Amino acid sequence: MKRRQILGFLGIAVAGLLLAIGLPLVTLSPSPVIAQSSTSILVSAAASLKDALEEIKPLYQQSKSNVNITYNFGASGALQQQIEQGAPADIFISAAKKQVDALEAKGLLLPGSRTNLANNRLVLIVAQDVVGINSFYNLTDSKIKKIAIGESRSVPAGQYGEQVLKKLKLYDQLKPKLVFANNVRQVLAAVESGNAEAGLVYATDAKISNKVKVVVAADDKFHSPIVYPIAIIKSSKNTSAAKEFVQFLSGSQAKTVLKKYGFIVR
């Protein structure tokens, strides 16, 4: 008997035995094509970065279509507290060193992942129809009833603004006029809507609005450096993907977008 026939008989015999004892037959078939798995990254970022990061997202996904990027925008201090309380986040971008320093001190950052993304400038804005205001000192004018500013405990722009007003010895005098907002975009909205005649925002916020105008930029020596640190959260389940996105944000494509919106990048 030929070898092929013997193997055939053995196959039939084994199949019969499996059926007799109740075991299922296993049919071999070609392996299915495995679809490319998707990865999700949650980025908690300062509100002032919203427009730039939204524009950067599709640029990144042109080459990383399997990576889903979700943003959580807000005041840096509020985002810091969320992370400290265990809220999910893969990447944190703050508008000041203070919040990232705090997370680093508590061991919540992935070691070696921290770097500086960009810098910004603080400016005084007024509504387009406001005239006669050309310096911080003009804010004492009686026609200026309300000045919008970020809440200094959680909003870096508010911290910088408070530093400037105190350096110019204006804070105590202007304090009754100050209207505090939960993030810098709320400050911009207050001036745009006429709920405040003036406000302290970043140059990048003023740049996206045609309803306000910049009166003057604060002298850098009057406030702490406005820097945007970026870091990966230690508890991230997607550190590899997070590292790749952080690296992209430091590349030429992302820098071009950041510059477009007025950020200072090196």
PDB file of C-alpha atoms in Angstrom:
ATOM      1  CA  MET A   1       0.000   0.000   0.000  1.00  0.00           C
ATOM      2  CA  LYS A   2       1.275   3.346  -0.908  1.00  0.00           C
ATOM      3  CA  ARG A   3       2.291   5.789   1.802  1.00  0.00           C
ATOM      4  CA  ARG A   4      -0.354   8.379   0.771  1.00  0.00           C
ATOM      5  CA  GLN A   5      -3.125   5.784   1.115  1.00  0.00           C
ATOM      6  CA  ILE A   6      -1.838   4.741   4.530  1.00  0.00           C
ATOM      7  CA  LEU A   7      -1.881   8.359   5.733  1.00  0.00           C
ATOM      8  CA  GLY A   8      -5.385   8.774   4.362  1.00  0.00           C
ATOM      9  CA  PHE A   9      -6.644   5.702   6.238  1.00  0.00           C
ATOM     10  CA  LEU A  10      -4.963   6.914   9.431  1.00  0.00           C
ATOM     11  CA  GLY A  11      -6.656  10.318   9.056  1.00  0.00           C
ATOM     12  CA  ILE A  12     -10.060   8.705   8.689  1.00  0.00           C
ATOM     13  CA  ALA A  13      -9.401   6.466  11.669  1.00  0.00           C
ATOM     14  CA  VAL A  14      -8.374   9.365  13.891  1.00  0.00           C
ATOM     15  CA  ALA A  15     -11.438  11.354  12.854  1.00  0.00           C
ATOM     16  CA  GLY A  16     -13.697   8.413  13.655  1.00  0.00           C
ATOM     17  CA  LEU A  17     -12.079   8.007  17.063  1.00  0.00           C
ATOM     18  CA  LEU A  18     -12.578  11.712  17.891  1.00  0.00           C
ATOM     19  CA  LEU A  19     -16.248  11.515  16.947  1.00  0.00           C
ATOM     20  CA  ALA A  20     -16.680   8.340  18.969  1.00  0.00           C
ATOM     21  CA  ILE A  21     -15.412   9.931  22.181  1.00  0.00           C
ATOM     22  CA  GLY A  22     -17.283  13.197  21.616  1.00  0.00           C
ATOM     23  CA  LEU A  23     -14.415  15.552  20.746  1.00  0.00           C
ATOM     24  CA  PRO A  24     -15.009  18.126  17.989  1.00  0.00           C
ATOM     25  CA  LEU A  25     -13.095  18.017  14.774  1.00  0.00           C
ATOM     26  CA  VAL A  26     -10.718  20.925  14.225  1.00  0.00           C
ATOM     27  CA  THR A  27     -10.702  22.265  10.707  1.00  0.00           C
ATOM     28  CA  LEU A  28      -7.615  24.132   9.677  1.00  0.00           C
ATOM     29  CA  SER A  29      -8.261  27.278   7.660  1.00  0.00           C
ATOM     30  CA  PRO A  30      -6.120  30.158   6.483  1.00  0.00           C
ATOM     31  CA  SER A  31      -5.263  32.642   9.249  1.00  0.00           C
ATOM     32  CA  PRO A  32      -7.544  35.725   9.154  1.00  0.00           C
ATOM     33  CA  VAL A  33      -6.033  39.101   8.374  1.00  0.00           C
ATOM     34  CA  ILE A  34      -5.512  40.947  11.666  1.00  0.00           C
ATOM     35  CA  ALA A  35      -6.713  44.540  11.547  1.00  0.00           C
ATOM     36  CA  GLN A  36      -4.374  47.234  12.784  1.00  0.00           C
ATOM     37  CA  SER A  37      -5.246  47.937  16.416  1.00  0.00           C
ATOM     38  CA  SER A  38      -6.089  51.479  17.439  1.00  0.00           C
ATOM     39  CA  THR A  39      -4.605  53.412  20.345  1.00  0.00           C
ATOM     40  CA  SER A  40      -6.171  56.273  22.274  1.00  0.00           C
ATOM     41  CA  ILE A  41      -4.250  59.152  23.851  1.00  0.00           C
ATOM     42  CA  LEU A  42      -5.823  61.636  26.251  1.00  0.00           C
ATOM     43  CA  VAL A  43      -4.042  64.993  26.356  1.00  0.00           C
ATOM     44  CA  SER A  44      -4.867  67.383  29.217  1.00  0.00           C
ATOM     45  CA  ALA A  45      -3.769  70.804  27.999  1.00  0.00           C
ATOM     46  CA  ALA A  46      -3.973  74.468  28.948  1.00  0.00           C
ATOM     47  CA  ALA A  47      -6.968  76.219  27.363  1.00  0.00           C
ATOM     48  CA  SER A  48      -4.712  78.648  25.503  1.00  0.00           C
ATOM     49  CA  LEU A  49      -3.420  75.765  23.368  1.00  0.00           C
ATOM     50  CA  LYS A  50      -6.836  74.730  22.076  1.00  0.00           C
ATOM     51  CA  ASP A  51      -6.761  76.131  18.537  1.00  0.00           C
ATOM     52  CA  ALA A  52      -3.167  75.124  17.830  1.00  0.00           C
ATOM     53  CA  LEU A  53      -3.552  71.568  19.142  1.00  0.00           C
ATOM     54  CA  GLU A  54      -6.820  71.063  17.263  1.00  0.00           C
ATOM     55  CA  GLU A  55      -5.017  71.983  14.029  1.00  0.00           C
ATOM     56  CA  ILE A  56      -2.046  69.746  14.848  1.00  0.00           C
ATOM     57  CA  LYS A  57      -4.220  66.673  15.463  1.00  0.00           C
ATOM     58  CA  PRO A  58      -5.116  65.845  11.811  1.00  0.00           C
ATOM     59  CA  LEU A  59      -1.532  66.514  10.742  1.00  0.00           C
ATOM     60  CA  TYR A  60      -0.352  63.832  13.160  1.00  0.00           C
ATOM     61  CA  GLN A  61      -3.063  61.397  12.108  1.00  0.00           C
ATOM     62  CA  GLN A  62      -2.007  61.593   8.482  1.00  0.00           C
ATOM     63  CA  SER A  63       0.805  59.190   9.361  1.00  0.00           C
ATOM     64  CA  LYS A  64      -0.731  57.741  12.540  1.00  0.00           C
ATOM     65  CA  SER A  65      -4.312  57.039  11.483  1.00  0.00           C
ATOM     66  CA  ASN A  66      -4.644  54.333  14.142  1.00  0.00           C
ATOM     67  CA  VAL A  67      -4.020  56.810  16.986  1.00  0.00           C
ATOM     68  CA  ASN A  68      -7.105  58.512  18.397  1.00  0.00           C
ATOM     69  CA  ILE A  69      -6.234  61.764  20.176  1.00  0.00           C
ATOM     70  CA  THR A  70      -8.679  63.268  22.673  1.00  0.00           C
ATOM     71  CA  TYR A  71      -8.097  66.653  24.298  1.00  0.00           C
ATOM     72  CA  ASN A  72      -9.152  67.840  27.724  1.00  0.00           C
ATOM     73  CA  PHE A  73      -8.717  71.628  27.801  1.00  0.00           C
ATOM     74  CA  GLY A  74      -8.925  73.740  30.933  1.00  0.00           C
ATOM     75  CA  ALA A  75      -7.054  75.829  33.462  1.00  0.00           C
ATOM     76  CA  SER A  76      -3.653  74.309  34.189  1.00  0.00           C
ATOM     77  CA  GLY A  77      -4.303  74.235  37.921  1.00  0.00           C
ATOM     78  CA  ALA A  78      -7.630  72.452  37.490  1.00  0.00           C
ATOM     79  CA  LEU A  79      -6.035  69.879  35.178  1.00  0.00           C
ATOM     80  CA  GLN A  80      -3.244  69.337  37.703  1.00  0.00           C
ATOM     81  CA  GLN A  81      -5.800  68.618  40.418  1.00  0.00           C
ATOM     82  CA  GLN A  82      -7.658  66.189  38.164  1.00  0.00           C
ATOM     83  CA  ILE A  83      -4.462  64.217  37.549  1.00  0.00           C
ATOM     84  CA  GLU A  84      -3.571  64.232  41.251  1.00  0.00           C
ATOM     85  CA  GLN A  85      -7.011  62.834  42.019  1.00  0.00           C
ATOM     86  CA  GLY A  86      -6.519  59.950  39.595  1.00  0.00           C
ATOM     87  CA  ALA A  87      -8.317  61.225  36.509  1.00  0.00           C
ATOM     88  CA  PRO A  88      -7.040  59.507  33.349  1.00  0.00           C
ATOM     89  CA  ALA A  89      -4.478  61.355  31.246  1.00  0.00           C
ATOM     90  CA  ASP A  90      -1.548  60.306  29.096  1.00  0.00           C
ATOM     91  CA  ILE A  91       0.021  63.727  28.505  1.00  0.00           C
ATOM     92  CA  PHE A  92      -0.137  67.010  30.421  1.00  0.00           C
ATOM     93  CA  ILE A  93       0.699  70.393  28.907  1.00  0.00           C
ATOM     94  CA  SER A  94       0.597  73.268  31.366  1.00  0.00           C
ATOM     95  CA  ALA A  95       0.824  77.013  30.798  1.00  0.00           C
ATOM     96  CA  ALA A  96       3.260  77.312  33.706  1.00  0.00           C
ATOM     97  CA  LYS A  97       6.013  75.361  35.461  1.00  0.00           C
ATOM     98  CA  LYS A  98       4.232  75.391  38.820  1.00  0.00           C
ATOM     99  CA  GLN A  99       1.651  72.729  37.993  1.00  0.00           C
ATOM    100  CA  VAL A 100       4.115  70.354  36.344  1.00  0.00           C
ATOM    101  CA  ASP A 101       6.585  70.877  39.203  1.00  0.00           C
ATOM    102  CA  ALA A 102       3.864  69.794  41.637  1.00  0.00           C
ATOM    103  CA  LEU A 103       3.105  66.598  39.712  1.00  0.00           C
ATOM    104  CA  GLU A 104       6.790  65.822  39.373  1.00  0.00           C
ATOM    105  CA  ALA A 105       7.337  66.289  43.115  1.00  0.00           C
ATOM    106  CA  LYS A 106       4.603  63.714  43.769  1.00  0.00           C
ATOM    107  CA  GLY A 107       6.145  61.189  41.391  1.00  0.00           C
ATOM    108  CA  LEU A 108       3.250  61.335  38.930  1.00  0.00           C
ATOM    109  CA  LEU A 109       5.319  62.012  35.799  1.00  0.00           C
ATOM    110  CA  LEU A 110       7.127  59.458  33.666  1.00  0.00           C
ATOM    111  CA  PRO A 111      10.816  60.054  34.475  1.00  0.00           C
ATOM    112  CA  GLY A 112      12.708  61.803  31.686  1.00  0.00           C
ATOM    113  CA  SER A 113       9.571  62.707  29.715  1.00  0.00           C
ATOM    114  CA  ARG A 114       9.358  66.371  30.690  1.00  0.00           C
ATOM    115  CA  THR A 115      10.360  69.071  28.233  1.00  0.00           C
ATOM    116  CA  ASN A 116       9.332  72.617  27.278  1.00  0.00           C
ATOM    117  CA  LEU A 117       6.979  72.941  24.324  1.00  0.00           C
ATOM    118  CA  ALA A 118       6.709  76.714  23.808  1.00  0.00           C
ATOM    119  CA  ASN A 119       6.631  80.161  25.357  1.00  0.00           C
ATOM    120  CA  ASN A 120       4.066  82.960  25.264  1.00  0.00           C
ATOM    121  CA  ARG A 121       3.553  86.627  26.128  1.00  0.00           C
ATOM    122  CA  LEU A 122       1.004  88.340  28.360  1.00  0.00           C
ATOM    123  CA  VAL A 123      -0.933  91.230  26.813  1.00  0.00           C
ATOM    124  CA  LEU A 124      -3.537  93.755  27.861  1.00  0.00           C
ATOM    125  CA  ILE A 125      -6.587  93.724  25.584  1.00  0.00           C
ATOM    126  CA  VAL A 126      -9.653  95.922  25.234  1.00  0.00           C
ATOM    127  CA  ALA A 127     -12.737  95.734  23.041  1.00  0.00           C
ATOM    128  CA  GLN A 128     -12.261  97.163  19.532  1.00  0.00           C
ATOM    129  CA  ASP A 129     -14.434 100.198  20.269  1.00  0.00           C
ATOM    130  CA  VAL A 130     -12.585 101.207  23.458  1.00  0.00           C
ATOM    131  CA  VAL A 131     -10.322 104.236  22.952  1.00  0.00           C
ATOM    132  CA  GLY A 132      -7.868 106.138  25.127  1.00  0.00           C
ATOM    133  CA  ILE A 133      -6.309 103.043  26.735  1.00  0.00           C
ATOM    134  CA  ASN A 134      -2.649 102.583  25.794  1.00  0.00           C
ATOM    135  CA  SER A 135      -0.990 101.339  28.987  1.00  0.00           C
ATOM    136  CA  PHE A 136      -1.652  99.413  32.179  1.00  0.00           C
ATOM    137  CA  TYR A 137      -1.818 102.694  34.071  1.00  0.00           C
ATOM    138  CA  ASN A 138      -4.873 103.743  32.042  1.00  0.00           C
ATOM    139  CA  LEU A 139      -6.822 100.959  33.726  1.00  0.00           C
ATOM    140  CA  THR A 140      -7.345 103.326  36.664  1.00  0.00           C
ATOM    141  CA  ASP A 141      -9.534 105.476  34.395  1.00  0.00           C
ATOM    142  CA  SER A 142     -13.133 105.720  35.601  1.00  0.00           C
ATOM    143  CA  LYS A 143     -14.473 104.518  32.239  1.00  0.00           C
ATOM    144  CA  ILE A 144     -12.889 101.128  32.887  1.00  0.00           C
ATOM    145  CA  LYS A 145     -15.405  99.434  35.164  1.00  0.00           C
ATOM    146  CA  LYS A 146     -14.376  95.800  34.876  1.00  0.00           C
ATOM    147  CA  ILE A 147     -11.047  94.102  34.117  1.00  0.00           C
ATOM    148  CA  ALA A 148     -11.161  90.372  33.381  1.00  0.00           C
ATOM    149  CA  ILE A 149      -8.293  88.265  34.703  1.00  0.00           C
ATOM    150  CA  GLY A 150      -7.720  84.586  35.362  1.00  0.00           C
ATOM    151  CA  GLU A 151      -8.219  83.264  38.876  1.00  0.00           C
ATOM    152  CA  SER A 152      -4.635  83.273  40.131  1.00  0.00           C
ATOM    153  CA  ARG A 153      -4.770  80.058  42.164  1.00  0.00           C
ATOM    154  CA  SER A 154      -5.453  77.845  39.156  1.00  0.00           C
ATOM    155  CA  VAL A 155      -5.027  79.959  36.010  1.00  0.00           C
ATOM    156  CA  PRO A 156      -1.397  80.710  35.087  1.00  0.00           C
ATOM    157  CA  ALA A 157      -2.413  83.749  33.010  1.00  0.00           C
ATOM    158  CA  GLY A 158      -4.039  85.093  36.149  1.00  0.00           C
ATOM    159  CA  GLN A 159      -0.872  84.456  38.150  1.00  0.00           C
ATOM    160  CA  TYR A 160       1.207  86.307  35.577  1.00  0.00           C
ATOM    161  CA  GLY A 161      -1.325  89.130  35.420  1.00  0.00           C
ATOM    162  CA  GLU A 162      -1.336  89.536  39.177  1.00  0.00           C
ATOM    163  CA  GLN A 163       2.460  89.660  39.187  1.00  0.00           C
ATOM    164  CA  VAL A 164       2.448  92.417  36.571  1.00  0.00           C
ATOM    165  CA  LEU A 165      -0.145  94.541  38.360  1.00  0.00           C
ATOM    166  CA  LYS A 166       1.690  94.198  41.667  1.00  0.00           C
ATOM    167  CA  LYS A 167       5.014  95.045  40.035  1.00  0.00           C
ATOM    168  CA  LEU A 168       3.443  98.210  38.605  1.00  0.00           C
ATOM    169  CA  LYS A 169       1.894  98.933  42.030  1.00  0.00           C
ATOM    170  CA  LEU A 170      -1.588  98.871  40.515  1.00  0.00           C
ATOM    171  CA  TYR A 171      -3.060  95.717  42.002  1.00  0.00           C
ATOM    172  CA  ASP A 172      -4.580  97.163  45.188  1.00  0.00           C
ATOM    173  CA  GLN A 173      -6.068 100.101  43.321  1.00  0.00           C
ATOM    174  CA  LEU A 174      -7.539  97.941  40.561  1.00  0.00           C
ATOM    175  CA  LYS A 175      -8.691  95.040  42.751  1.00  0.00           C
ATOM    176  CA  PRO A 176     -12.324  96.312  43.024  1.00  0.00           C
ATOM    177  CA  LYS A 177     -12.539  96.247  39.213  1.00  0.00           C
ATOM    178  CA  LEU A 178     -11.149  92.741  38.738  1.00  0.00           C
ATOM    179  CA  VAL A 179     -13.478  90.034  37.448  1.00  0.00           C
ATOM    180  CA  PHE A 180     -11.988  86.549  37.870  1.00  0.00           C
ATOM    181  CA  ALA A 181     -12.380  83.793  35.273  1.00  0.00           C
ATOM    182  CA  ASN A 182     -11.810  80.035  35.420  1.00  0.00           C
ATOM    183  CA  ASN A 183      -9.483  80.008  32.403  1.00  0.00           C
ATOM    184  CA  VAL A 184      -7.868  82.425  29.988  1.00  0.00           C
ATOM    185  CA  ARG A 185     -10.432  81.815  27.236  1.00  0.00           C
ATOM    186  CA  GLN A 186     -13.171  83.003  29.585  1.00  0.00           C
ATOM    187  CA  VAL A 187     -11.191  86.225  30.034  1.00  0.00           C
ATOM    188  CA  LEU A 188     -11.091  86.675  26.255  1.00  0.00           C
ATOM    189  CA  ALA A 189     -14.827  85.961  25.997  1.00  0.00           C
ATOM    190  CA  ALA A 190     -15.609  88.533  28.705  1.00  0.00           C
ATOM    191  CA  VAL A 191     -13.867  91.291  26.753  1.00  0.00           C
ATOM    192  CA  GLU A 192     -15.341  90.146  23.424  1.00  0.00           C
ATOM    193  CA  SER A 193     -18.879  90.225  24.860  1.00  0.00           C
ATOM    194  CA  GLY A 194     -18.466  93.583  26.569  1.00  0.00           C
ATOM    195  CA  ASN A 195     -18.824  92.107  30.052  1.00  0.00           C
ATOM    196  CA  ALA A 196     -15.403  93.623  30.765  1.00  0.00           C
ATOM    197  CA  GLU A 197     -13.756  96.607  29.135  1.00  0.00           C
ATOM    198  CA  ALA A 198     -10.267  95.152  29.451  1.00  0.00           C
ATOM    199  CA  GLY A 199      -8.545  91.841  30.162  1.00  0.00           C
ATOM    200  CA  LEU A 200      -5.199  90.119  30.584  1.00  0.00           C
ATOM    201  CA  VAL A 201      -4.648  87.224  28.199  1.00  0.00           C
ATOM    202  CA  TYR A 202      -1.862  85.602  26.234  1.00  0.00           C
ATOM    203  CA  ALA A 203      -0.788  87.070  22.909  1.00  0.00           C
ATOM    204  CA  THR A 204      -1.995  83.830  21.302  1.00  0.00           C
ATOM    205  CA  ASP A 205      -5.539  84.344  22.642  1.00  0.00           C
ATOM    206  CA  ALA A 206      -5.706  87.906  21.334  1.00  0.00           C
ATOM    207  CA  LYS A 207      -4.469  86.709  17.942  1.00  0.00           C
ATOM    208  CA  ILE A 208      -7.495  84.473  17.308  1.00  0.00           C
ATOM    209  CA  SER A 209     -10.072  87.217  17.980  1.00  0.00           C
ATOM    210  CA  ASN A 210     -11.185  90.069  15.726  1.00  0.00           C
ATOM    211  CA  LYS A 211     -13.304  91.576  18.507  1.00  0.00           C
ATOM    212  CA  VAL A 212     -10.427  92.740  20.690  1.00  0.00           C
ATOM    213  CA  LYS A 213      -7.211  94.666  20.228  1.00  0.00           C
ATOM    214  CA  VAL A 214      -3.899  94.520  22.055  1.00  0.00           C
ATOM    215  CA  VAL A 215      -3.067  97.668  24.009  1.00  0.00           C
ATOM    216  CA  VAL A 216       0.358  96.666  25.271  1.00  0.00           C
ATOM    217  CA  ALA A 217       2.427  93.579  26.009  1.00  0.00           C
ATOM    218  CA  ALA A 218       3.659  93.152  29.566  1.00  0.00           C
ATOM    219  CA  ASP A 219       7.389  93.454  30.049  1.00  0.00           C
ATOM    220  CA  ASP A 220       8.846  89.972  30.593  1.00  0.00           C
ATOM    221  CA  LYS A 221      10.728  91.211  33.655  1.00  0.00           C
ATOM    222  CA  PHE A 222       7.434  91.921  35.428  1.00  0.00           C
ATOM    223  CA  HIS A 223       6.346  88.278  35.617  1.00  0.00           C
ATOM    224  CA  SER A 224       7.670  84.723  35.750  1.00  0.00           C
ATOM    225  CA  PRO A 225       8.677  83.198  32.391  1.00  0.00           C
ATOM    226  CA  ILE A 226       5.600  82.050  30.460  1.00  0.00           C
ATOM    227  CA  VAL A 227       6.602  78.536  29.513  1.00  0.00           C
ATOM    228  CA  TYR A 228       4.530  75.516  28.491  1.00  0.00           C
ATOM    229  CA  PRO A 229       6.049  72.332  29.958  1.00  0.00           C
ATOM    230  CA  ILE A 230       4.860  69.015  28.539  1.00  0.00           C
ATOM    231  CA  ALA A 231       5.213  65.617  30.218  1.00  0.00           C
ATOM    232  CA  ILE A 232       3.852  62.079  30.086  1.00  0.00           C
ATOM    233  CA  ILE A 233       1.827  60.894  33.052  1.00  0.00           C
ATOM    234  CA  LYS A 234       3.414  57.923  34.812  1.00  0.00           C
ATOM    235  CA  SER A 235       0.119  56.003  35.044  1.00  0.00           C
ATOM    236  CA  SER A 236      -0.418  56.171  31.269  1.00  0.00           C
ATOM    237  CA  LYS A 237      -1.268  52.832  29.655  1.00  0.00           C
ATOM    238  CA  ASN A 238      -0.045  54.099  26.281  1.00  0.00           C
ATOM    239  CA  THR A 239       3.422  55.458  26.983  1.00  0.00           C
ATOM    240  CA  SER A 240       4.857  54.450  23.608  1.00  0.00           C
ATOM    241  CA  ALA A 241       2.132  56.274  21.681  1.00  0.00           C
ATOM    242  CA  ALA A 242       2.360  59.221  24.079  1.00  0.00           C
ATOM    243  CA  LYS A 243       6.115  59.495  23.509  1.00  0.00           C
ATOM    244  CA  GLU A 244       5.591  59.514  19.740  1.00  0.00           C
ATOM    245  CA  PHE A 245       3.027  62.314  19.972  1.00  0.00           C
ATOM    246  CA  VAL A 246       5.244  64.389  22.275  1.00  0.00           C
ATOM    247  CA  GLN A 247       8.073  63.944  19.796  1.00  0.00           C
ATOM    248  CA  PHE A 248       5.797  65.084  16.951  1.00  0.00           C
ATOM    249  CA  LEU A 249       4.847  68.215  18.899  1.00  0.00           C
ATOM    250  CA  SER A 250       8.548  69.101  18.989  1.00  0.00           C
ATOM    251  CA  GLY A 251       8.936  68.620  15.240  1.00  0.00           C
ATOM    252  CA  SER A 252       8.816  71.102  12.371  1.00  0.00           C
ATOM    253  CA  GLN A 253       5.161  70.549  11.374  1.00  0.00           C
ATOM    254  CA  ALA A 254       3.837  71.200  14.865  1.00  0.00           C
ATOM    255  CA  LYS A 255       6.184  74.135  15.408  1.00  0.00           C
ATOM    256  CA  THR A 256       4.887  75.780  12.245  1.00  0.00           C
ATOM    257  CA  VAL A 257       1.333  75.603  13.599  1.00  0.00           C
ATOM    258  CA  LEU A 258       2.362  76.867  17.040  1.00  0.00           C
ATOM    259  CA  LYS A 259       4.162  79.823  15.442  1.00  0.00           C
ATOM    260  CA  LYS A 260       1.085  80.546  13.321  1.00  0.00           C
ATOM    261  CA  TYR A 261      -0.934  81.024  16.497  1.00  0.00           C
ATOM    262  CA  GLY A 262       1.695  83.258  18.067  1.00  0.00           C
ATOM    263  CA  PHE A 263       3.548  80.852  20.322  1.00  0.00           C
ATOM    264  CA  ILE A 264       7.271  81.285  20.699  1.00  0.00           C
ATOM    265  CA  VAL A 265       9.113  78.080  19.814  1.00  0.00           C
ATOM    266  CA  ARG A 266      12.801  77.331  19.502  1.00  0.00           C
TER     267      ARG A 266
END
